[in-house]
CSV table of C-alpha atoms in Angstrom, one decimal:
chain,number,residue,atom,x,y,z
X,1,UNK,CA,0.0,0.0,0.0
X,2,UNK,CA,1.2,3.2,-1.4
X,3,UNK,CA,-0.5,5.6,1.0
X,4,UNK,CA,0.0,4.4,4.5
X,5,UNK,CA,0.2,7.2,7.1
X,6,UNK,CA,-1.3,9.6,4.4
X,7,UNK,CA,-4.1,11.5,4.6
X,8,UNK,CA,-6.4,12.3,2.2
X,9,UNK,CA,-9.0,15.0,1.4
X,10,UNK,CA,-11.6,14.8,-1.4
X,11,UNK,CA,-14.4,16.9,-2.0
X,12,UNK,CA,-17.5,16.3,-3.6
X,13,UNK,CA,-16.9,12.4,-2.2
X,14,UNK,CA,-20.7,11.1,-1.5
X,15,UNK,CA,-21.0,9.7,-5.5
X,16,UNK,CA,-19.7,9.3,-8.6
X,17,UNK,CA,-15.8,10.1,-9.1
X,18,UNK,CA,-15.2,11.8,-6.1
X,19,UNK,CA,-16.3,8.3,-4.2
X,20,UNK,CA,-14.5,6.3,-6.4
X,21,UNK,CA,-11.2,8.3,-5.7
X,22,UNK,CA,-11.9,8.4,-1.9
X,23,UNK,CA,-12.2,4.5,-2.4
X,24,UNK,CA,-8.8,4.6,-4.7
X,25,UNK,CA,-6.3,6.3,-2.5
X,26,UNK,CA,-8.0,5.0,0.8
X,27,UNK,CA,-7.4,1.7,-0.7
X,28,UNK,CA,-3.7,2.0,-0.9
X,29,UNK,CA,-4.1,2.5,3.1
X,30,UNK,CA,-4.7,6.5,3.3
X,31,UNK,CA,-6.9,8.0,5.5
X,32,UNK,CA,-9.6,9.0,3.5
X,33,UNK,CA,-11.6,12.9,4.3
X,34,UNK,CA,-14.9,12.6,2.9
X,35,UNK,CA,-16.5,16.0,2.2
X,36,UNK,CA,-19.9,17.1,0.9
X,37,UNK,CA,-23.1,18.5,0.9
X,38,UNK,CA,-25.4,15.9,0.6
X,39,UNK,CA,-24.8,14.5,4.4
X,40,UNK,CA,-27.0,11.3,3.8
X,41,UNK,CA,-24.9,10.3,1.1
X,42,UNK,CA,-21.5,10.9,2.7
X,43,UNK,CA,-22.6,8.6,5.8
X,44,UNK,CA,-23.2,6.4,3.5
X,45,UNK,CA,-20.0,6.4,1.7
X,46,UNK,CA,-18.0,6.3,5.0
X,47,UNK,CA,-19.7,3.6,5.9
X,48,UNK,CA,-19.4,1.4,3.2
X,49,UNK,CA,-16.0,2.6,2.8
X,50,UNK,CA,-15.3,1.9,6.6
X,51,UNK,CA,-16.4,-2.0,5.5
X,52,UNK,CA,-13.9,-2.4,2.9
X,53,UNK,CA,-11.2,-1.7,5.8
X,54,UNK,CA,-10.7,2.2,4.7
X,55,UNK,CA,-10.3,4.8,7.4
X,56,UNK,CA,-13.3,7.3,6.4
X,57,UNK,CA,-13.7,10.3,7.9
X,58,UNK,CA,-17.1,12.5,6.5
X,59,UNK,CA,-17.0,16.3,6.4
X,60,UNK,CA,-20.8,17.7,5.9
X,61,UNK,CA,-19.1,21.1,3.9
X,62,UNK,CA,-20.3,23.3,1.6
X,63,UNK,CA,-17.1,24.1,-0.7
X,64,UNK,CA,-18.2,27.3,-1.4
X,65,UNK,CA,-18.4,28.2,2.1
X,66,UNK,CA,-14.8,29.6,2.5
X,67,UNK,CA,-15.1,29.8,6.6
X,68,UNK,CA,-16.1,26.2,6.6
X,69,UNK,CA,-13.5,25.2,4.4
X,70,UNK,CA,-11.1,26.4,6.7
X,71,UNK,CA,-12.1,24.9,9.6
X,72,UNK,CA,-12.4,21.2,7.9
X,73,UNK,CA,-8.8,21.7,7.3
X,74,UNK,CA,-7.8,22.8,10.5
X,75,UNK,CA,-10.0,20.0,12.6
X,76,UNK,CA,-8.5,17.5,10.1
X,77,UNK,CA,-4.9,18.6,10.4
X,78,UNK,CA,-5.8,19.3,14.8
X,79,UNK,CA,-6.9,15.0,14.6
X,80,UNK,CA,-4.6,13.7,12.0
X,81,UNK,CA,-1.5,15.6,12.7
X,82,UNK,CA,-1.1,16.3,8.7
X,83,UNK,CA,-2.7,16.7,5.0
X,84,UNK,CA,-1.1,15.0,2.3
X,85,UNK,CA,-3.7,15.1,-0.3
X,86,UNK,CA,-6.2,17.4,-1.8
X,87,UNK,CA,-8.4,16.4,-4.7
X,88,UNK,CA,-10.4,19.2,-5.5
X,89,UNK,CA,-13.6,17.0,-7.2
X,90,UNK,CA,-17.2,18.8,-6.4
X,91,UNK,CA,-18.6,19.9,-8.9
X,92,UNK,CA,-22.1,20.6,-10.4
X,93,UNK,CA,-24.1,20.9,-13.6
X,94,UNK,CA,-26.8,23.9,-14.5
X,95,UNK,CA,-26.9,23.3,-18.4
X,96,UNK,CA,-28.9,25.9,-20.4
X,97,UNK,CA,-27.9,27.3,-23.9
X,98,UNK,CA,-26.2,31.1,-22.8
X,99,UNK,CA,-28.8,33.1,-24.3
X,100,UNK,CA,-31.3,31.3,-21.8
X,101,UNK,CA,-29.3,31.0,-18.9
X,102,UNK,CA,-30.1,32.3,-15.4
X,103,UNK,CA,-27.2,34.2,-13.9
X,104,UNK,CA,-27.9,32.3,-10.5
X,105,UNK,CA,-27.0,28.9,-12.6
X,106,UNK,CA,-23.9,30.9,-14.3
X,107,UNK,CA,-22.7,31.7,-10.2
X,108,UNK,CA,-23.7,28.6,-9.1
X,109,UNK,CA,-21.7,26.5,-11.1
X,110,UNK,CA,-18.5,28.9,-10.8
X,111,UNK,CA,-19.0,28.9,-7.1
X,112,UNK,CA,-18.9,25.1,-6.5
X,113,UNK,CA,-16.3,23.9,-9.2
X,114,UNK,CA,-14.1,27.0,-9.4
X,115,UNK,CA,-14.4,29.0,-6.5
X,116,UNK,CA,-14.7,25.7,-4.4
X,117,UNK,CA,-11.4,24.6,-5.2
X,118,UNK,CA,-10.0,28.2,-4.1
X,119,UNK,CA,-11.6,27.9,-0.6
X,120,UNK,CA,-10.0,24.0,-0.2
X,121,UNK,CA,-6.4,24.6,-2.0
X,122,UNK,CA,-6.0,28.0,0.1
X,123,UNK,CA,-6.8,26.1,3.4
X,124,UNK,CA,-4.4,23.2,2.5
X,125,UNK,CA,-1.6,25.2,1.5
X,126,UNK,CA,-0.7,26.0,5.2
X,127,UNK,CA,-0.2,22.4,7.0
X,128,UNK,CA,1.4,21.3,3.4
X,129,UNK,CA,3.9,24.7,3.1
X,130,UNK,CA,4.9,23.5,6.8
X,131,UNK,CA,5.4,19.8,5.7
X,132,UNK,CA,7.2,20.9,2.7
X,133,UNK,CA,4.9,18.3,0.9
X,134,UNK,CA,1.5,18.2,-0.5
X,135,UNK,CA,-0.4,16.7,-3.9
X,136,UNK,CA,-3.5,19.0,-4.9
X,137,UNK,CA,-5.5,17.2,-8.3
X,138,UNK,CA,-8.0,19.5,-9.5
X,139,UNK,CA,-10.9,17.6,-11.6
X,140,UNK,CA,-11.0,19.4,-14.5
X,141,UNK,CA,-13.4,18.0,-17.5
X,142,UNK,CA,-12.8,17.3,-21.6
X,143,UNK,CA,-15.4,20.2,-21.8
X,144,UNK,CA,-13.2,22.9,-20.0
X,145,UNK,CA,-10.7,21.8,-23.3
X,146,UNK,CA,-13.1,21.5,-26.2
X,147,UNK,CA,-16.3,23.5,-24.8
X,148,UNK,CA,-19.7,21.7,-25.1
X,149,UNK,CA,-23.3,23.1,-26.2
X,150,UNK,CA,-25.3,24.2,-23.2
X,151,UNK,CA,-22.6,24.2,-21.1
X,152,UNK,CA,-20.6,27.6,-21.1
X,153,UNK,CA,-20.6,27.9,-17.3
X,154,UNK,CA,-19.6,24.3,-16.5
X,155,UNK,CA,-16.6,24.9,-19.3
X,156,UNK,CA,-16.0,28.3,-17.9
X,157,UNK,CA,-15.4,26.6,-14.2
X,158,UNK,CA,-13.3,23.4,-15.7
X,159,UNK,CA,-11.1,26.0,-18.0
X,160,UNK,CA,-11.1,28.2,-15.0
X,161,UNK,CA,-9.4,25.0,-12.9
X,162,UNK,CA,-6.9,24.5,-15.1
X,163,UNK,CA,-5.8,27.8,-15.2
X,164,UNK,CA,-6.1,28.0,-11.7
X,165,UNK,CA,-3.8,24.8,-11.1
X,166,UNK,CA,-0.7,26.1,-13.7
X,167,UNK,CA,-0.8,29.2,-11.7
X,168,UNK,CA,-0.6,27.6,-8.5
X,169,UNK,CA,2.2,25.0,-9.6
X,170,UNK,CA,4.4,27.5,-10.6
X,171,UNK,CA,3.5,29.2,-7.2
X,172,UNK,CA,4.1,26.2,-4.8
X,173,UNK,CA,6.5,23.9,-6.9
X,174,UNK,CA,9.6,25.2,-4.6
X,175,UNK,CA,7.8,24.4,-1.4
X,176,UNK,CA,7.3,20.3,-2.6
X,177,UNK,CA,3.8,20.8,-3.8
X,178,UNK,CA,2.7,19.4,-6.7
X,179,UNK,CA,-0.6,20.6,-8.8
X,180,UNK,CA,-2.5,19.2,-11.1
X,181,UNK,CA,-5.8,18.3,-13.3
X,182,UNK,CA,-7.1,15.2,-14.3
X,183,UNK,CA,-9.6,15.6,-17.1
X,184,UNK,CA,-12.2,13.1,-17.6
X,185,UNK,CA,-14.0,12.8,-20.9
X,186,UNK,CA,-18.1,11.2,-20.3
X,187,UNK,CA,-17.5,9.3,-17.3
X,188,UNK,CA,-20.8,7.1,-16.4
X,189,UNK,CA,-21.6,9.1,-12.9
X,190,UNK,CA,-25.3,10.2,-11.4
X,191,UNK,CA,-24.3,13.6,-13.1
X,192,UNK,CA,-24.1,12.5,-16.8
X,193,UNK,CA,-27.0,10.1,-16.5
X,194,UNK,CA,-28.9,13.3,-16.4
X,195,UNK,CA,-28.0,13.8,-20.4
X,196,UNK,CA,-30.8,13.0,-22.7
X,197,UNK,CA,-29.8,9.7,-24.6
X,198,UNK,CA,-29.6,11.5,-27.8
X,199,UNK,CA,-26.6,13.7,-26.3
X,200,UNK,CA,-24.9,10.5,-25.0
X,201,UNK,CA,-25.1,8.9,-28.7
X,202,UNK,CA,-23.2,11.6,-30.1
X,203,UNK,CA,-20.8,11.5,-27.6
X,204,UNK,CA,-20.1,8.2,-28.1
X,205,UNK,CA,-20.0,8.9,-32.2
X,206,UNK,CA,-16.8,10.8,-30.9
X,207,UNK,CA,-15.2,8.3,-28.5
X,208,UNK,CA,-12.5,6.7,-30.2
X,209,UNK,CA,-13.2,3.7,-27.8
X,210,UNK,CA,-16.5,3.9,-28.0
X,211,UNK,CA,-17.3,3.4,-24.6
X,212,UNK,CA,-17.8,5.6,-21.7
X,213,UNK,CA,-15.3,5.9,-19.1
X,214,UNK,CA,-15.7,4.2,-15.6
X,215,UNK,CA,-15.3,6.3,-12.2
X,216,UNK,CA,-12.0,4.3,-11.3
X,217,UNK,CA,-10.6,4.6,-14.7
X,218,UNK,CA,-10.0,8.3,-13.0
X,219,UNK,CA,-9.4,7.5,-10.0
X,220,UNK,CA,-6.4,5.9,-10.7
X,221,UNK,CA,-5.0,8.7,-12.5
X,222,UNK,CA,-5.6,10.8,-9.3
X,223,UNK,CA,-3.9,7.9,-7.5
X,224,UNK,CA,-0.8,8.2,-9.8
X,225,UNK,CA,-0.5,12.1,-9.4
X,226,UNK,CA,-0.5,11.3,-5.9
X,227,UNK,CA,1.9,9.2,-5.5
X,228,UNK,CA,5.3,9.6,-5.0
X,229,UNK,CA,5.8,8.2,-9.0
X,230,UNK,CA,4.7,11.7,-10.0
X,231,UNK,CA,7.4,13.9,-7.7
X,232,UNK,CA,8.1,15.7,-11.1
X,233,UNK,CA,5.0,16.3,-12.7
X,234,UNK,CA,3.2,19.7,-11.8
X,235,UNK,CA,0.9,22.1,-13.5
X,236,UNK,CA,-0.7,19.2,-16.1
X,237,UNK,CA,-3.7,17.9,-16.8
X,238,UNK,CA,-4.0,14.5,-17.8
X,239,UNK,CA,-6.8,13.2,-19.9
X,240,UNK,CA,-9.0,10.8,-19.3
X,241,UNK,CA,-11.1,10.5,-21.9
X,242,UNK,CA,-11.1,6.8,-24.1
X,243,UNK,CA,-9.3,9.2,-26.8
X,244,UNK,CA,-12.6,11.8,-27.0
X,245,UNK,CA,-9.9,14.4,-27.2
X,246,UNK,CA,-5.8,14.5,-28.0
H,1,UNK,CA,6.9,40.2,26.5
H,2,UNK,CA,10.2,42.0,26.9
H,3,UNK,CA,11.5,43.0,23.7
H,4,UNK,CA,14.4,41.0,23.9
H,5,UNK,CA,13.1,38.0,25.1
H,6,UNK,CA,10.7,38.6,21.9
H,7,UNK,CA,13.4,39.1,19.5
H,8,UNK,CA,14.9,35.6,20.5
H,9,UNK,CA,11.9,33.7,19.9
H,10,UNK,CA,11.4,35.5,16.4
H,11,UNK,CA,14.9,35.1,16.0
H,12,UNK,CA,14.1,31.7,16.0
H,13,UNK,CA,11.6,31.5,14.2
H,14,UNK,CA,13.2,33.1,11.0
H,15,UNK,CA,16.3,31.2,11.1
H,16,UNK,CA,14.4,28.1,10.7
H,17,UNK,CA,11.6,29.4,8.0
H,18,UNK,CA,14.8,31.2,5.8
H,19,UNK,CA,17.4,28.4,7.0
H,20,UNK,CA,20.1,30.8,8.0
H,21,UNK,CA,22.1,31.8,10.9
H,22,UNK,CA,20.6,33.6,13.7
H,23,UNK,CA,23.5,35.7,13.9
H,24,UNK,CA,22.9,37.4,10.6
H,25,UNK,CA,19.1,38.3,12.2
H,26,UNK,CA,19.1,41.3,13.5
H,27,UNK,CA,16.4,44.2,14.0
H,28,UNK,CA,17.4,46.0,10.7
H,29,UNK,CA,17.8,43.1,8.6
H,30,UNK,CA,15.4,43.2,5.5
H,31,UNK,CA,13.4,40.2,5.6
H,32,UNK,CA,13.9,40.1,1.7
H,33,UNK,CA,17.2,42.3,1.1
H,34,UNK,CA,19.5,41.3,3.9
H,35,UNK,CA,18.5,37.5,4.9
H,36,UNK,CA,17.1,36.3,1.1
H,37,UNK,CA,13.8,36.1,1.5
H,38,UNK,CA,11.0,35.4,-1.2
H,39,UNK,CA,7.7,36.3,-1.6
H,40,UNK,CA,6.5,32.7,-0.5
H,41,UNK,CA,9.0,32.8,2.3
H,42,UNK,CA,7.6,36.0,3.9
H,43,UNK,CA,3.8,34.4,3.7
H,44,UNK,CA,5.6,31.8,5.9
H,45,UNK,CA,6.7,33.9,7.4
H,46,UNK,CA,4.0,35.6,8.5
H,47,UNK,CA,2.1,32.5,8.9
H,48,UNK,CA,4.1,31.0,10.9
H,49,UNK,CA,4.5,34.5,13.4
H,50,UNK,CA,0.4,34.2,13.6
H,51,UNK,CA,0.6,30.9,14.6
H,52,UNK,CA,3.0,31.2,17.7
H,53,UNK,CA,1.8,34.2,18.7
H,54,UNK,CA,-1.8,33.9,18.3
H,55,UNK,CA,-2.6,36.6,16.2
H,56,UNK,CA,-4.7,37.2,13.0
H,57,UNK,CA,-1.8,39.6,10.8
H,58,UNK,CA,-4.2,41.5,8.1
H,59,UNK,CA,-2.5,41.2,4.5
H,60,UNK,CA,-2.4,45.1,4.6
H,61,UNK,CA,-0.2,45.0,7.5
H,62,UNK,CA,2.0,42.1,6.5
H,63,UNK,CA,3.1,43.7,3.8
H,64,UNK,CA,4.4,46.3,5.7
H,65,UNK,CA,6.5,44.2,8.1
H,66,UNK,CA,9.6,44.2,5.8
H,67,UNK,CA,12.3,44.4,8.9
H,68,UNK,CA,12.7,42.3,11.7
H,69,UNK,CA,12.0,45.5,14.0
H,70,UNK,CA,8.6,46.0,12.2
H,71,UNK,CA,7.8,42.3,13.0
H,72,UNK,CA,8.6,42.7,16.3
H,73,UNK,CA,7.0,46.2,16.9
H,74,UNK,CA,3.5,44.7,15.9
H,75,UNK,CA,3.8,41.8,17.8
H,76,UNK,CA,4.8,44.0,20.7
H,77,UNK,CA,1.5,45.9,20.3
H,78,UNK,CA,-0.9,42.9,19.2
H,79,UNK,CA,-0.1,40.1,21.1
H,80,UNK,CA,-2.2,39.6,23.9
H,81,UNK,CA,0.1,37.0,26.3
H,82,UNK,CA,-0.5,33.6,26.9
């Protein structure tokens, strides 16, 4: 087990990929910090997780919340003496063509996925800075690379991340802190079963692989980024995308 | 705190964030002229002064802290005792 004595944060970690990378890295024996909205779900998760032998701790958080962001961190570091990991992974959908969209569903979306990532990276920063060690993975998206119809806020925020992770790299890189994206393509999640079937044809027309991607087909490239394998690789996003786009 | 007893803790505390001598640290040194400081460094810096002495440093006011004196002038007139 790669990740003994580690600990690890991921946000958005009650479904989908951000519970499938909680399950990943915890795992390869790191303790795992669960945090979400949804507070149901993330007992859930910890539980489950707890039965497969994983140290799960949940977080109920709202990542936008920048005060509550803070204080995760610091009761986390307080308990577990460190923060190794931070994979910044909630992240929400308000589709609507632009000339129809709400502005509350343009600030929504930026708020979760972009601005949610600010709140948890900012936190982390300190107990990594004083560790002189630290792995942030932003999950970025295909569509913050090649856009998508109907989705110009969701694009903005996964565009935004990847901006947002170079410029920290270059920031951090001296202080053993490595940043990164992963970028998944159509991943089969609760949050692209929403898509009408007609939209997940065509996206499959453009799969090279023709077939969508799993949640752990990501999760182990957040695994990888976090491992000590990738001690010099910073500011990148990797693609995960069965080919979608090169 | 006594001035002197406070310049020895910060004294301290700078030699190990910069990794220098705590000989070269005195109240007139530049954090970022004299003892090679960075800009990453002095957010340590300043974190790390917060931290032992239990204060909440405004980014206005950190900026201004260039000299060890200024560090220790502030802390002299924030900090509170433990």
């Amino acid at each position: 087990m790669i990740f003994t004595n580690r600990v690890s944060l991921v946000t958005g970690a009650s479904q989908g990929i951000g519970e499938a990378i909680a399950e990943e890295l915890g795992r390869e024996g790191a303790t795992v910090v669960l945090v979400d909205v949804q507070k149901d779900k993330l007992e859930q998760v910890a539980s489950r997780l707890a039965g497969l032998g994983i140290r799960a701790l949940p977080y109920e958080a709202d990542v936008t919340d920048s005060t509550r962001a803070a204080q995760v961190v610091d009761e986390v570091v307080d308990t577990l003496g460190r923060l190794d990991h931070l994979v910044n992974n909630a992240g929400i959908t308000r589709d609507s063509l632009l000339l129809r969209m709400k502005e509350e569903d343009w600030d929504l979306v930026l708020r979760v996925n972009l601005k949610g990532a600010f709140n948890f990276s900012r936190a982390a920063l300190k107990p990594m800075f004083t560790a002189r060690y630290g792995r942030i993975v932003n999950i970025a998206s295909v569509v913050g690379q090649m856009g998508n119809f109907g989705q110009t806020n969701y694009a903005a925020s996964k565009a935004g991340l990847i901006g947002f992770s170079k410029s920290l790299a270059r920031e951090v890189a001296a202080r053993g802190i490595t940043v990164n994206c992963v970028a998944p393509g159509y991943i089969a999640t609760p949050m692209t079963d929403k898509l009408p079937e007609e939209v997940k044809k065509a996206f499959l027309d453009i799969i090279p692989m023709k077939r969508f991607g799993l949640p752990v087909e990501v999760a182990r490239a957040v695994k990888f980024l976090c491992s000590d394998e990738a001690s010099y690789i910073t500011g990148q996003v990797i693609n995960v995308n069965g080919g979608m786009y090169m | 705190m006594e001035r002197e007893e406070l310049l020895k803790k910060v004294k301290s505390i700078v030699a190990d964030k910069l990794n220098i001598g705590e000989e070269q640290i005195t109240e007139n040194a530049s954090f970022t002229q004299d003892l090679g400081a960075d800009s990453l460094d002095t957010v340590e810096l300043v974190m790390a002064l917060e931290d032992e002495f239990g204060l909440n440093i405004p980014d206005d006011e950190a900026e201004k802290l260039n000299t060890v004196g200024k560090a220790l002038d502030y802390i002299l007139e924030h900090y509170k005792g433990k």
